[in-house]
Coordinates of C-alpha atoms in Angstrom, one line a residue:
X273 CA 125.4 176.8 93.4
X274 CA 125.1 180.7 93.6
X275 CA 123.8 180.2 97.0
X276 CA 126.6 178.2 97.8
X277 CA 129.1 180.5 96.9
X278 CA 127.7 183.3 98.6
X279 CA 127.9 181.8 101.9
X280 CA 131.7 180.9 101.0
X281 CA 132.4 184.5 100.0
X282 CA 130.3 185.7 102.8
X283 CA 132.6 183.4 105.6
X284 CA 135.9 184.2 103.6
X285 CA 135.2 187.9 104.0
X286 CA 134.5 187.7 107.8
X287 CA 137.0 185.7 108.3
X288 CA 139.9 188.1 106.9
X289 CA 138.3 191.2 108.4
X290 CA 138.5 189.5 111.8
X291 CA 142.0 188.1 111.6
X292 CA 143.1 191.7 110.0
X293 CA 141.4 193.8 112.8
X294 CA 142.9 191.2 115.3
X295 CA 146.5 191.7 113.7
X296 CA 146.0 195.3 113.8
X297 CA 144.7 195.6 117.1
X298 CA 147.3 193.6 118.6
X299 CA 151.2 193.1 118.5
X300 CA 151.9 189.3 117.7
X301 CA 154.6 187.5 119.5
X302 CA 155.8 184.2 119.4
X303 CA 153.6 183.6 122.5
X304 CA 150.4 184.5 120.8
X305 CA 149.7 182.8 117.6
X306 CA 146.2 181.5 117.5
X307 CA 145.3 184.3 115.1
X308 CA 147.6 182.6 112.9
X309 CA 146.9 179.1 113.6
X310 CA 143.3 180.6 112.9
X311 CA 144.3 182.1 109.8
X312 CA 145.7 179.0 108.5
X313 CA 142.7 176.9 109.6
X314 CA 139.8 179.5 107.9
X315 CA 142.1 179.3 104.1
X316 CA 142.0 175.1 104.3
X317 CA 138.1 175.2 105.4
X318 CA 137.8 177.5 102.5
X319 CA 139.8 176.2 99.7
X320 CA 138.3 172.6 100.8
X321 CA 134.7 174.1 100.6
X322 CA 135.2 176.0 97.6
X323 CA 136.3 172.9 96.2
X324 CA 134.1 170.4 96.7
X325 CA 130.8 173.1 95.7
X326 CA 132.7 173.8 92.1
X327 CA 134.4 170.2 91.2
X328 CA 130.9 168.6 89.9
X329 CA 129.3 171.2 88.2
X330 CA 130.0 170.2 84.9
X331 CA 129.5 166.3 85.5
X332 CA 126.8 163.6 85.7
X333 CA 126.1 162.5 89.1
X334 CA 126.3 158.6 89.8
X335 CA 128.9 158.3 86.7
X336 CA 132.1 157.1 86.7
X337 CA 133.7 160.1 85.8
X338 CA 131.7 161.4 88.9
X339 CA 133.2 159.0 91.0
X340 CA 136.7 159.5 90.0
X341 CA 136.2 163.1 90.4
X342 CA 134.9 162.4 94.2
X343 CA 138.0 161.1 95.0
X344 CA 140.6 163.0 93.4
X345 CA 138.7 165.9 95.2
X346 CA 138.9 163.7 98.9
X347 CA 142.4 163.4 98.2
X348 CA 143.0 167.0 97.6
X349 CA 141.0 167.8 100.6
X350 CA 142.5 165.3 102.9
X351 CA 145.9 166.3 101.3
X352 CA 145.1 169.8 102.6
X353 CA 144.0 168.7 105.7
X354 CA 147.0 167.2 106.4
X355 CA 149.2 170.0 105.9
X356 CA 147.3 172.1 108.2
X357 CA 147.7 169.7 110.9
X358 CA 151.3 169.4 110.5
X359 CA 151.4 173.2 110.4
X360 CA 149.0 174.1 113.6
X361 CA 150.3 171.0 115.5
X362 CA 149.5 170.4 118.8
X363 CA 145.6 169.7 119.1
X364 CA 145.3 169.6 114.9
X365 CA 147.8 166.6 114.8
X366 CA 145.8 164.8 117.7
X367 CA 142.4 165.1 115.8
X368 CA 144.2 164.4 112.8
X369 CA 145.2 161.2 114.1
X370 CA 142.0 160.3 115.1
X371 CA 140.2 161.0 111.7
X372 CA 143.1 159.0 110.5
X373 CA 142.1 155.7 112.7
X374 CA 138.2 156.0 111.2
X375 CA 138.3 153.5 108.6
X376 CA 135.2 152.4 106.9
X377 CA 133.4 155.9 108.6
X378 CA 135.8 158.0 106.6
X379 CA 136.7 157.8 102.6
X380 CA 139.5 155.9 102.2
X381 CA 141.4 159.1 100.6
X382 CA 141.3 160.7 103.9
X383 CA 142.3 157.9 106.3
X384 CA 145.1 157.1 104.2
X385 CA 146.9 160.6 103.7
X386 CA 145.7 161.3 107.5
X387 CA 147.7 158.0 109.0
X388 CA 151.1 159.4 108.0
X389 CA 150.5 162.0 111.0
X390 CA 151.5 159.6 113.1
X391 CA 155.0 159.8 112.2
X392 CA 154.7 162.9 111.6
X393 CA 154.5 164.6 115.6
X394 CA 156.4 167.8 116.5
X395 CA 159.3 167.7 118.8
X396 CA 160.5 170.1 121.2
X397 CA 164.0 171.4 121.5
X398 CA 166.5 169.6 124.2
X399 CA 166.4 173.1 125.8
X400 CA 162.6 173.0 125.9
X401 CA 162.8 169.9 127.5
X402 CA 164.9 171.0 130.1
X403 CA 162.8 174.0 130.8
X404 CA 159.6 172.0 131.2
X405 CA 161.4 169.5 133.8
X406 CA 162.9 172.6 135.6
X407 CA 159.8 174.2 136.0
X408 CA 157.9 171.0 137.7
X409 CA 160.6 168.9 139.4
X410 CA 162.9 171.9 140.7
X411 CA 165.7 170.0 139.6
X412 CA 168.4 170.3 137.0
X413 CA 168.6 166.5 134.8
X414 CA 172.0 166.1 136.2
X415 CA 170.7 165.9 139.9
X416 CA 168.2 163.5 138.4
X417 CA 169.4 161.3 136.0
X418 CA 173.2 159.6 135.7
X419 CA 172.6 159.7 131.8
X420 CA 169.4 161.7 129.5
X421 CA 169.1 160.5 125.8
X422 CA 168.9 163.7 123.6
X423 CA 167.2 161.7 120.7
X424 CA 163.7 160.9 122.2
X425 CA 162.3 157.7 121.6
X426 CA 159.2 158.5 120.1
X427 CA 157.5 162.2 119.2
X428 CA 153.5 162.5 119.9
X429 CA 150.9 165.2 119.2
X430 CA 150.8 166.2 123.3
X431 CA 154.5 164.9 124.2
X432 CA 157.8 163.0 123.7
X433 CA 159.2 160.7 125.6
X434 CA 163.0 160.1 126.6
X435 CA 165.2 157.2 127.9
X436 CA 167.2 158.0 131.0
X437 CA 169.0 156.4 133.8
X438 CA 168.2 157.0 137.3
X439 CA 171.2 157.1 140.2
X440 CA 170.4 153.6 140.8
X441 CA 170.9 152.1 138.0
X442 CA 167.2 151.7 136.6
X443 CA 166.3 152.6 133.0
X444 CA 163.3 154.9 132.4
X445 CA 161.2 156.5 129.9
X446 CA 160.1 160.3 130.7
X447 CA 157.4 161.4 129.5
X448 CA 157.9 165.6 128.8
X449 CA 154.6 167.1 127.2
X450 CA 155.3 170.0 124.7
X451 CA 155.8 173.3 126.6
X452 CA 153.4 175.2 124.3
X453 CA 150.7 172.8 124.1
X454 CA 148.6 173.3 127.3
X455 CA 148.2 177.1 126.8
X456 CA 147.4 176.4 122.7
X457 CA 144.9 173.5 123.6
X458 CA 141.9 175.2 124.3
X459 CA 142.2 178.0 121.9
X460 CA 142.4 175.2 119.1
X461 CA 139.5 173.3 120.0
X462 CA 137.5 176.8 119.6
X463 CA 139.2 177.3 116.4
X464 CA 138.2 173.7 115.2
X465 CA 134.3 173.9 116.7
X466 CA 134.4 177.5 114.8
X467 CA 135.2 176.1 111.3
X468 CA 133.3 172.9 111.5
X469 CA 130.2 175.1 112.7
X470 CA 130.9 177.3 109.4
X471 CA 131.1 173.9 107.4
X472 CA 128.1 172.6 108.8
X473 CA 126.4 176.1 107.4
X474 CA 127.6 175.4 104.2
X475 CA 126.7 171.7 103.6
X476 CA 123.8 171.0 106.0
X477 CA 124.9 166.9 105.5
X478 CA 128.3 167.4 107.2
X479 CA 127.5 166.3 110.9
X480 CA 130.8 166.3 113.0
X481 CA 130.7 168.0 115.5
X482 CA 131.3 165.2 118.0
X483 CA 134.5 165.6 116.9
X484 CA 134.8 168.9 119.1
X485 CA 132.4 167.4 121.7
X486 CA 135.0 164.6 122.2
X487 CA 138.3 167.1 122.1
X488 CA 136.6 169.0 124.8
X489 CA 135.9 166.7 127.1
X490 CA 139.2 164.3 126.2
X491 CA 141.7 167.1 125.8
X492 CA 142.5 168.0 129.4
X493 CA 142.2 164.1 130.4
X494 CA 144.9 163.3 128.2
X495 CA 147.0 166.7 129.2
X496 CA 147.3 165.6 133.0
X497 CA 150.1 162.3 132.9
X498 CA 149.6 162.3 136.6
X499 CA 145.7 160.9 135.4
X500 CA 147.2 159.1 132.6
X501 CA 149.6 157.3 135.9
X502 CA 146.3 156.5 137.9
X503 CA 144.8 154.7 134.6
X504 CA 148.2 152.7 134.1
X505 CA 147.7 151.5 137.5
X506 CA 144.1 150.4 137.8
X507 CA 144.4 148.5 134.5
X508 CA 147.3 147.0 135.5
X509 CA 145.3 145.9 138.6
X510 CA 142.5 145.0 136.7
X511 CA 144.2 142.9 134.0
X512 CA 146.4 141.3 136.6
X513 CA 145.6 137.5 135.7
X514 CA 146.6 137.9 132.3
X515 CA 150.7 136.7 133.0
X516 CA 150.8 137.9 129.0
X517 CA 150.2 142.0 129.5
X518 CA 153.4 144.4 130.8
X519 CA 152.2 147.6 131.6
X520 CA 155.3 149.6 132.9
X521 CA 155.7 151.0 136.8
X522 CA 155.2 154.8 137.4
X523 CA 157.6 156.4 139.5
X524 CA 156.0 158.7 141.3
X525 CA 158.5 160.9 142.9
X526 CA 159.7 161.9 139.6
X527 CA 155.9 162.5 137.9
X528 CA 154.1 165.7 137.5
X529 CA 150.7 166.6 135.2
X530 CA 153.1 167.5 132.8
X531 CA 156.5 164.8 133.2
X532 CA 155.6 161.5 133.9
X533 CA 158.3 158.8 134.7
X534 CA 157.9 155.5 134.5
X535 CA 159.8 151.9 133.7
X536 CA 161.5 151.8 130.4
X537 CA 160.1 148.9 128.1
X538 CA 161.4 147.7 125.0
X539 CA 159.8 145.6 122.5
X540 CA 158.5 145.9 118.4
X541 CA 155.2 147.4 117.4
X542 CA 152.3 145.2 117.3
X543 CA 152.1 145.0 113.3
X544 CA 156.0 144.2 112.8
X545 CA 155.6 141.0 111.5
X546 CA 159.6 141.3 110.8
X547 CA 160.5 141.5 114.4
X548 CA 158.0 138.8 115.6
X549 CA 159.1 136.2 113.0
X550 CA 163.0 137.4 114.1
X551 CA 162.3 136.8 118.0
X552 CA 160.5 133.7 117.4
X553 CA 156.9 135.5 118.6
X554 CA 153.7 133.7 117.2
X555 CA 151.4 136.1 115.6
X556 CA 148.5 134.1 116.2
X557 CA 149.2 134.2 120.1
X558 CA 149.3 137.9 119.9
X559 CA 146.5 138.5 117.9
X560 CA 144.4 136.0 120.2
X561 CA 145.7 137.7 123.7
X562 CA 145.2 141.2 122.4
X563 CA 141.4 140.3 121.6
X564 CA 141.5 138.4 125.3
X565 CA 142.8 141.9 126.7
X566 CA 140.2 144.2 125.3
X567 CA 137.4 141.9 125.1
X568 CA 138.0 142.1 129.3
X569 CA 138.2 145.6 129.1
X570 CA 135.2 146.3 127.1
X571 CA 132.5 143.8 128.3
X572 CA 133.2 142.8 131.8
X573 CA 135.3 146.2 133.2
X574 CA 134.4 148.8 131.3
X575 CA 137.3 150.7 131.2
X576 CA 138.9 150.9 127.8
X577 CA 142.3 151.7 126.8
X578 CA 140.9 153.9 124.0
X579 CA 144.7 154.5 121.8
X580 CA 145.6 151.3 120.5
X581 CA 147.4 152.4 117.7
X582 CA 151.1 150.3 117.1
X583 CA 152.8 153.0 118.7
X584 CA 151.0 151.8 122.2
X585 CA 151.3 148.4 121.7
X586 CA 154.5 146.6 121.8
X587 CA 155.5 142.9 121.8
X588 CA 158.5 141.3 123.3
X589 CA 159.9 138.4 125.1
X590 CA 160.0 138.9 128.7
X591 CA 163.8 139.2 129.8
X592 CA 163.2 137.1 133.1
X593 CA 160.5 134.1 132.1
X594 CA 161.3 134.1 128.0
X595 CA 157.2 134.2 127.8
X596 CA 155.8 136.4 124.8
X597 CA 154.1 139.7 126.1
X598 CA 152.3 142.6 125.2
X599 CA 153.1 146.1 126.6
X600 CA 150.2 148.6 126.7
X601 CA 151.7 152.1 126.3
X602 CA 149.9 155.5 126.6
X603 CA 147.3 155.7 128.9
X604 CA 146.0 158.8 129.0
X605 CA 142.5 158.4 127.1
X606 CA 140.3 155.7 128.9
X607 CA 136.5 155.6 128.2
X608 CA 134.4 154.1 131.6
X609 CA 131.5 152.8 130.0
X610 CA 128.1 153.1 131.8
X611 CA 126.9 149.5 133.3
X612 CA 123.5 149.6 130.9
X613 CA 125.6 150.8 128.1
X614 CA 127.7 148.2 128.8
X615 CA 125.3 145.8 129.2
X616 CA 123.3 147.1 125.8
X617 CA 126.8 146.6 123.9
X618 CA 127.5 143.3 124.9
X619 CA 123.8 141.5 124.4
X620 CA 124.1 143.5 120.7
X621 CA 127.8 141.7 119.7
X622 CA 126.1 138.5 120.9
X623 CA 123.6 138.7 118.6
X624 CA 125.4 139.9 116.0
X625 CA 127.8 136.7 116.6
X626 CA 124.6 134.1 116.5
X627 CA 123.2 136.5 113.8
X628 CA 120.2 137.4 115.9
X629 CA 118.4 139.7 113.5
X630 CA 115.9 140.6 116.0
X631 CA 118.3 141.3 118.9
X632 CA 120.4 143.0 116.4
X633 CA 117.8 145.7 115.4
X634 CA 116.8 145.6 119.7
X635 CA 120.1 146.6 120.9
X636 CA 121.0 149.2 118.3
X637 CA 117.5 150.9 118.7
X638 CA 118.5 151.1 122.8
X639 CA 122.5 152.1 121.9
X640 CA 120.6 154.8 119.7
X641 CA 120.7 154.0 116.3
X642 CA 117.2 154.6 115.5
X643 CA 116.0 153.8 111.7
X644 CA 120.1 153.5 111.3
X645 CA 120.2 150.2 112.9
X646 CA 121.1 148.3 109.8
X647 CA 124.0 151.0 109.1
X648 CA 125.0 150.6 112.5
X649 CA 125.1 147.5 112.9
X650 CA 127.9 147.5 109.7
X651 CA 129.6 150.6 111.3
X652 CA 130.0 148.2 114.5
X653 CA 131.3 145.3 112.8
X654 CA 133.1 146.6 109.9
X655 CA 131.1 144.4 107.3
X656 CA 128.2 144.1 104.9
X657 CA 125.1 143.9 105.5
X658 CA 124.9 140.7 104.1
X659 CA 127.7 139.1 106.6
X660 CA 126.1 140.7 109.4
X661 CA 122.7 138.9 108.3
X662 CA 124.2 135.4 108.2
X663 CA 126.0 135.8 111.6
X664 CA 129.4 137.5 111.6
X665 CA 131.1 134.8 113.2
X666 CA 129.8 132.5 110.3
X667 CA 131.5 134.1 107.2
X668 CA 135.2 135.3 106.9
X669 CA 136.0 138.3 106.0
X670 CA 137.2 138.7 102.2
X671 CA 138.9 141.7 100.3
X672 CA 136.0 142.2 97.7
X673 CA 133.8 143.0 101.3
X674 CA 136.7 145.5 102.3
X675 CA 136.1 146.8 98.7
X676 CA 132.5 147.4 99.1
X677 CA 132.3 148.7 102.5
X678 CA 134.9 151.4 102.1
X679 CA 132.7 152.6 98.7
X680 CA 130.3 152.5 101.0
X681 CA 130.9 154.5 103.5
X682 CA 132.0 157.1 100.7
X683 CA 128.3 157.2 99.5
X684 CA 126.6 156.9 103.0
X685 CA 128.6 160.0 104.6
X686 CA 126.0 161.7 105.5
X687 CA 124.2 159.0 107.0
X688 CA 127.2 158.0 109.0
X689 CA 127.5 162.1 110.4
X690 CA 124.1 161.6 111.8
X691 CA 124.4 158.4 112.9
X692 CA 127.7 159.4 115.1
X693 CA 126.0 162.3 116.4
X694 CA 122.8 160.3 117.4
X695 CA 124.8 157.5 119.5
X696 CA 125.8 158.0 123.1
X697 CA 129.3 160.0 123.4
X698 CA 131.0 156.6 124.8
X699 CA 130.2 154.8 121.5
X700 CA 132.7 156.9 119.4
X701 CA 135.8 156.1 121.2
X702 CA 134.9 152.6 121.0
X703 CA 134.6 152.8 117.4
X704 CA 137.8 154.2 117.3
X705 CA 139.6 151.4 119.5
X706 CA 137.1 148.7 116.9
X707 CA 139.0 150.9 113.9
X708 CA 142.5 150.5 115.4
X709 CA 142.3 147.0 116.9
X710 CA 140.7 145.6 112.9
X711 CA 143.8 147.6 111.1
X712 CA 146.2 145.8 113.9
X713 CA 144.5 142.2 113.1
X714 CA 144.5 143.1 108.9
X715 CA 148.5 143.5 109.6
X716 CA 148.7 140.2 111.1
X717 CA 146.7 138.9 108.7
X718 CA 144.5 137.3 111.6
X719 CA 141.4 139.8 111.3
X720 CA 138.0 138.2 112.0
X721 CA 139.4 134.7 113.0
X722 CA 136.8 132.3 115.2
X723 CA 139.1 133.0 118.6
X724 CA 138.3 136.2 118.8
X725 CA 134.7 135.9 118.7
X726 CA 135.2 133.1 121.4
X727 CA 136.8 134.8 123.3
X728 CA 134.0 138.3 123.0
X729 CA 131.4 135.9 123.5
X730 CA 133.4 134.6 126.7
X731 CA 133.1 137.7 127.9
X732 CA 129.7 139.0 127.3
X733 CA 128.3 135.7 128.8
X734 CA 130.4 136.4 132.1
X735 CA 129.2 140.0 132.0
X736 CA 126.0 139.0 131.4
X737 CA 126.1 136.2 134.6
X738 CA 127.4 138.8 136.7
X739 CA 124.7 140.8 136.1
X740 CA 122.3 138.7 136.7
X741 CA 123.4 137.7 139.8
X742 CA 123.8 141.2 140.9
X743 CA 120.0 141.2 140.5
X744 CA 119.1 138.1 142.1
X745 CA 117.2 138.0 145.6
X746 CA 118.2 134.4 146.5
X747 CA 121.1 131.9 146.6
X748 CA 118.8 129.7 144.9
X749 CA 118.9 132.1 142.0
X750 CA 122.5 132.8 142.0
X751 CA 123.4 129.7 142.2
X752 CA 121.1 128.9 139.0
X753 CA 123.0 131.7 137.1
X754 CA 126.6 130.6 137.8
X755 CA 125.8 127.2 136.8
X756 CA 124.1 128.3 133.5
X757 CA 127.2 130.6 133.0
X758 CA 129.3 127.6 132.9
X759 CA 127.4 125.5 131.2
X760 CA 127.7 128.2 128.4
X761 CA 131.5 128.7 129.5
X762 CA 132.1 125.0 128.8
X763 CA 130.4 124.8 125.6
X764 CA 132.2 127.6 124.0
X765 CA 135.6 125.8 125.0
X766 CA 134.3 122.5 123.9
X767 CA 133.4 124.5 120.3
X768 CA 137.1 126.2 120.7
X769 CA 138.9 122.8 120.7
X770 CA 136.4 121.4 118.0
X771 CA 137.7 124.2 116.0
X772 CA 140.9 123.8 116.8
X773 CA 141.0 120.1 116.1
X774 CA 139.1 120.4 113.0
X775 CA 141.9 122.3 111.9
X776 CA 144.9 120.7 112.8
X777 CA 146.4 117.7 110.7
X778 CA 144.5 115.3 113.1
X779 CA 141.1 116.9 112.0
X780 CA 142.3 116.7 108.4
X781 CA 143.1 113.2 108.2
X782 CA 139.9 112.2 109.9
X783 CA 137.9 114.4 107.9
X784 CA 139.7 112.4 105.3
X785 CA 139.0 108.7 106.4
X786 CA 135.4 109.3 107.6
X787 CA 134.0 108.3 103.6
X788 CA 135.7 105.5 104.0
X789 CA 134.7 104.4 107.1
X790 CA 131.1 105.2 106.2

């Protein structure tokens, strides 16, 4: 303990010497406030440090006063946490948000009180605005734009976007990113790797610095909308065949790395079960095309829309045909998945479907789990050990499971840090799209339902045949491959409408008269 708070005291007391001789040294302006934003950042990593070393002193580890403790102290923590995000902005709010979409890695406390950041974004002034789209289009927005919404529609971490009116009559949504953002960026990120280096110190179990890792290298992808355009494209081409997915038209002419314009599309979030039931839009469907959509991104592409939080996903009916869609929003953070990777992820969600123990323990040893595999595996998943044992696909998904694995990963913190820093860098953004795609599905009330494990084994099996053929060195062979691919295609839609009979009232009533006709 007395070690512990000498290191805190130690790290408080160079911390305030350096911002004091930085303050001193140099005249703040408006334009300069990282020492402040560092400042700010130093006093929460302390206060949360100091808080967590003296909270259990005086109580019984493994109690249940211990236990309630633990989380009054998360929620503190988290609490503060939160505030200095909303206060630093910018960067803060962006990793905030994506602590916030780690459930079952992160305490429950934390993913809770972080969440609210999401509604929670900065916005810039209308004059702001203006500047930025002065600056980069050379144009004032009444040589643009016939009319320019003051109110945005929506307020992010990096940017807001506006609904105008072009000369011609179409509708758009601008894109503006924050004017201050891009210069604060990089500062932040050394801020952040700074105090989570100084926490590490402190509690040799606290592993996260993949956090940074991932900020570094994700930070300027997402900060450049004309790379964010070139991703809305390509999926767009990619996903083509799938009449259910609107992914709005960039204009060009009027997009910069810091503006981009594109096709204005309205609809209701993905988990507003109000506005579905209103518009007559099937939840089911929705949940079942959105697992059809990123099943196809993840195991046969590669490229993963890797923000799928309900802000980005919209539903609607299509004006023209009437059909139900889903529009994919915000595509500036894609993950391209290496082909072994890949390859590695999909033969390890196939065995966890069949419950494959063996493969299980294969795959997660080659995706880098090591001795972890087990924890893995439930980190992968989001359930128990003992679901993942009898074959995921096999037993539904209950609340007193939820329970348990969220007071899980409470105890096994530590064990998730290393874990996370032991897996390959592409693995954590597609835990984070796993997080945010389960919290969409427990909205719905459609989580963990047989279609969508149909439809990821569709997937891997076409992944897998494609592969295979890639490798092949005869017709003869191909030709073996594709037929075996649909021969496994067919059987998982013969299971499907087994399934789907079995639960209809014609499965019911037969289910019902086959004692009597035995």
């Amino acid at each position: 303990m007395a070690g512990h708070l000498l290191k805190v005291s130690s790290l408080a007391t160079a911390v305030f010497a350096t911002s004091g001789f930085y303050l001193y040294s140099r005249p703040l302006s408006l334009n300069d406030l990282s020492v402040v934003r560092f400042g700010r950042a130093a006093t929460t990593t302390v206060l949360i440090s100091v808080d967590y070393i003296t909270a259990f002193k005086h109580v019984e580890y493994d109690t249940e006063e211990y236990w309630a403790l633990k989380s009054k102290v998360h929620l503190r923590s988290a609490e503060r946490l939160r505030d200095l995000c909303c206060a630093n902005r910018g960067t803060f709010i962006k990793v905030g948000q994506h602590l916030g979409a780690l459930d079952y890695l992160l305490p429950e406390e934390y993913t809770s009180t972080l969440k609210v950041l999401h509604s929670q974004a900065p916005q810039s002034s209308m004059e702001e605005i203006q500047q930025v789209i002065r600056e980069d289009l050379g144009k004032e927005l009444s040589e643009l734009f016939v009319s320019f919404e003051v109110k945005p529609q929506g307020a992010a971490s990096l940017a807001q976007v506006h609904k105008a009116v072009l000369h011609d009559g179409r509708t758009v949504a601008i894109k503006v990113q924050h004017p201050k953002v891009q210069k604060q960026s990089s500062r932040d990120i050394v801020i952040m790797e700074v105090m989570l280096k100084a926490v590490h110190w402190l509690f040799p179990n606290f592993a996260f610095m993949w956090l940074v890792e991932e900020a570094k290298k994700n930070l300027p992808l997402e900060l450049d909308f004309l790379n964010e355009g070139h991703n809305a494209e390509k999926v767009a081409n990619m996903l083509a065949h799938f009449s259910f997915l609107k992914v709005p038209l960039i204009h060009w002419d009027l997009s910069t790395k810091r503006i981009l314009t594109m096709e204005f599309v309205e609809g209701g979030h993905i988990n507003d079960r109000d506005y579905m039931k209103k518009h007559g839009i099937n939840v089911n469907q929705i949940s079942e095309n959105l697992g059809k959509m990123y099943s196809e991104m993840i195991f046969v592409h590669g490229f993963v829309h890797c923000d799928p939080h309900p802000g980005n996903v919209l539903v609607r009916k299509c004006p023209r045909s009437g059909k139900t869609q889903i529009a994919l929003l915000d595509h500036g953070l894609y993950q391209v998945l290496q082909p072994a990777f890949r390859l590695d992820y999909c033969r390890l969600w196939q065995a966890l479907i069949k419950g494959d123990m063996s493969g299980v323990e294969r795959y997660s040893l080659r995706l880098g789990a090591g001795d972890l595999y087990a924890l893995f595996a439930c980190v992968v998943t989001s359930r128990s050990w003992t679901a993942v044992n009898a074959g995921i696909s096999s037993v539904p998904v209950t609340r007193s499971e939820d329970v348990e694995i969220r007071n899980n990963a409470s105890q096994y913190l530590p064990q998730i840090s290393e874990l996370l820093n032991r897996v390959p860098r592409q693995m954590l953004l597609l835990l984070k799209t796993n997080d945010l795609l389960r919290g969409i599905e427990t909205t719905l009330q459609t989580r963990a339902s047989s279609s969508s494990f149909i439809n990821m084994s569709r997937c891997c099996v076409r992944a897998m045949a494609r592969h295979r053929r890639s490798k092949a060195r005869s017709w003869r062979r191909r030709i073996q491959i594709t037929l075996a691919e649909c021969v496994d295609l067919w059987t998982l839609t013969m299971y499907e409408v087994f399934l789907r009979l079995s639960g209809s009232p014609l499965g019911h009533w037969l289910t019902a008269l086959l004692p009597f006709l035995h």
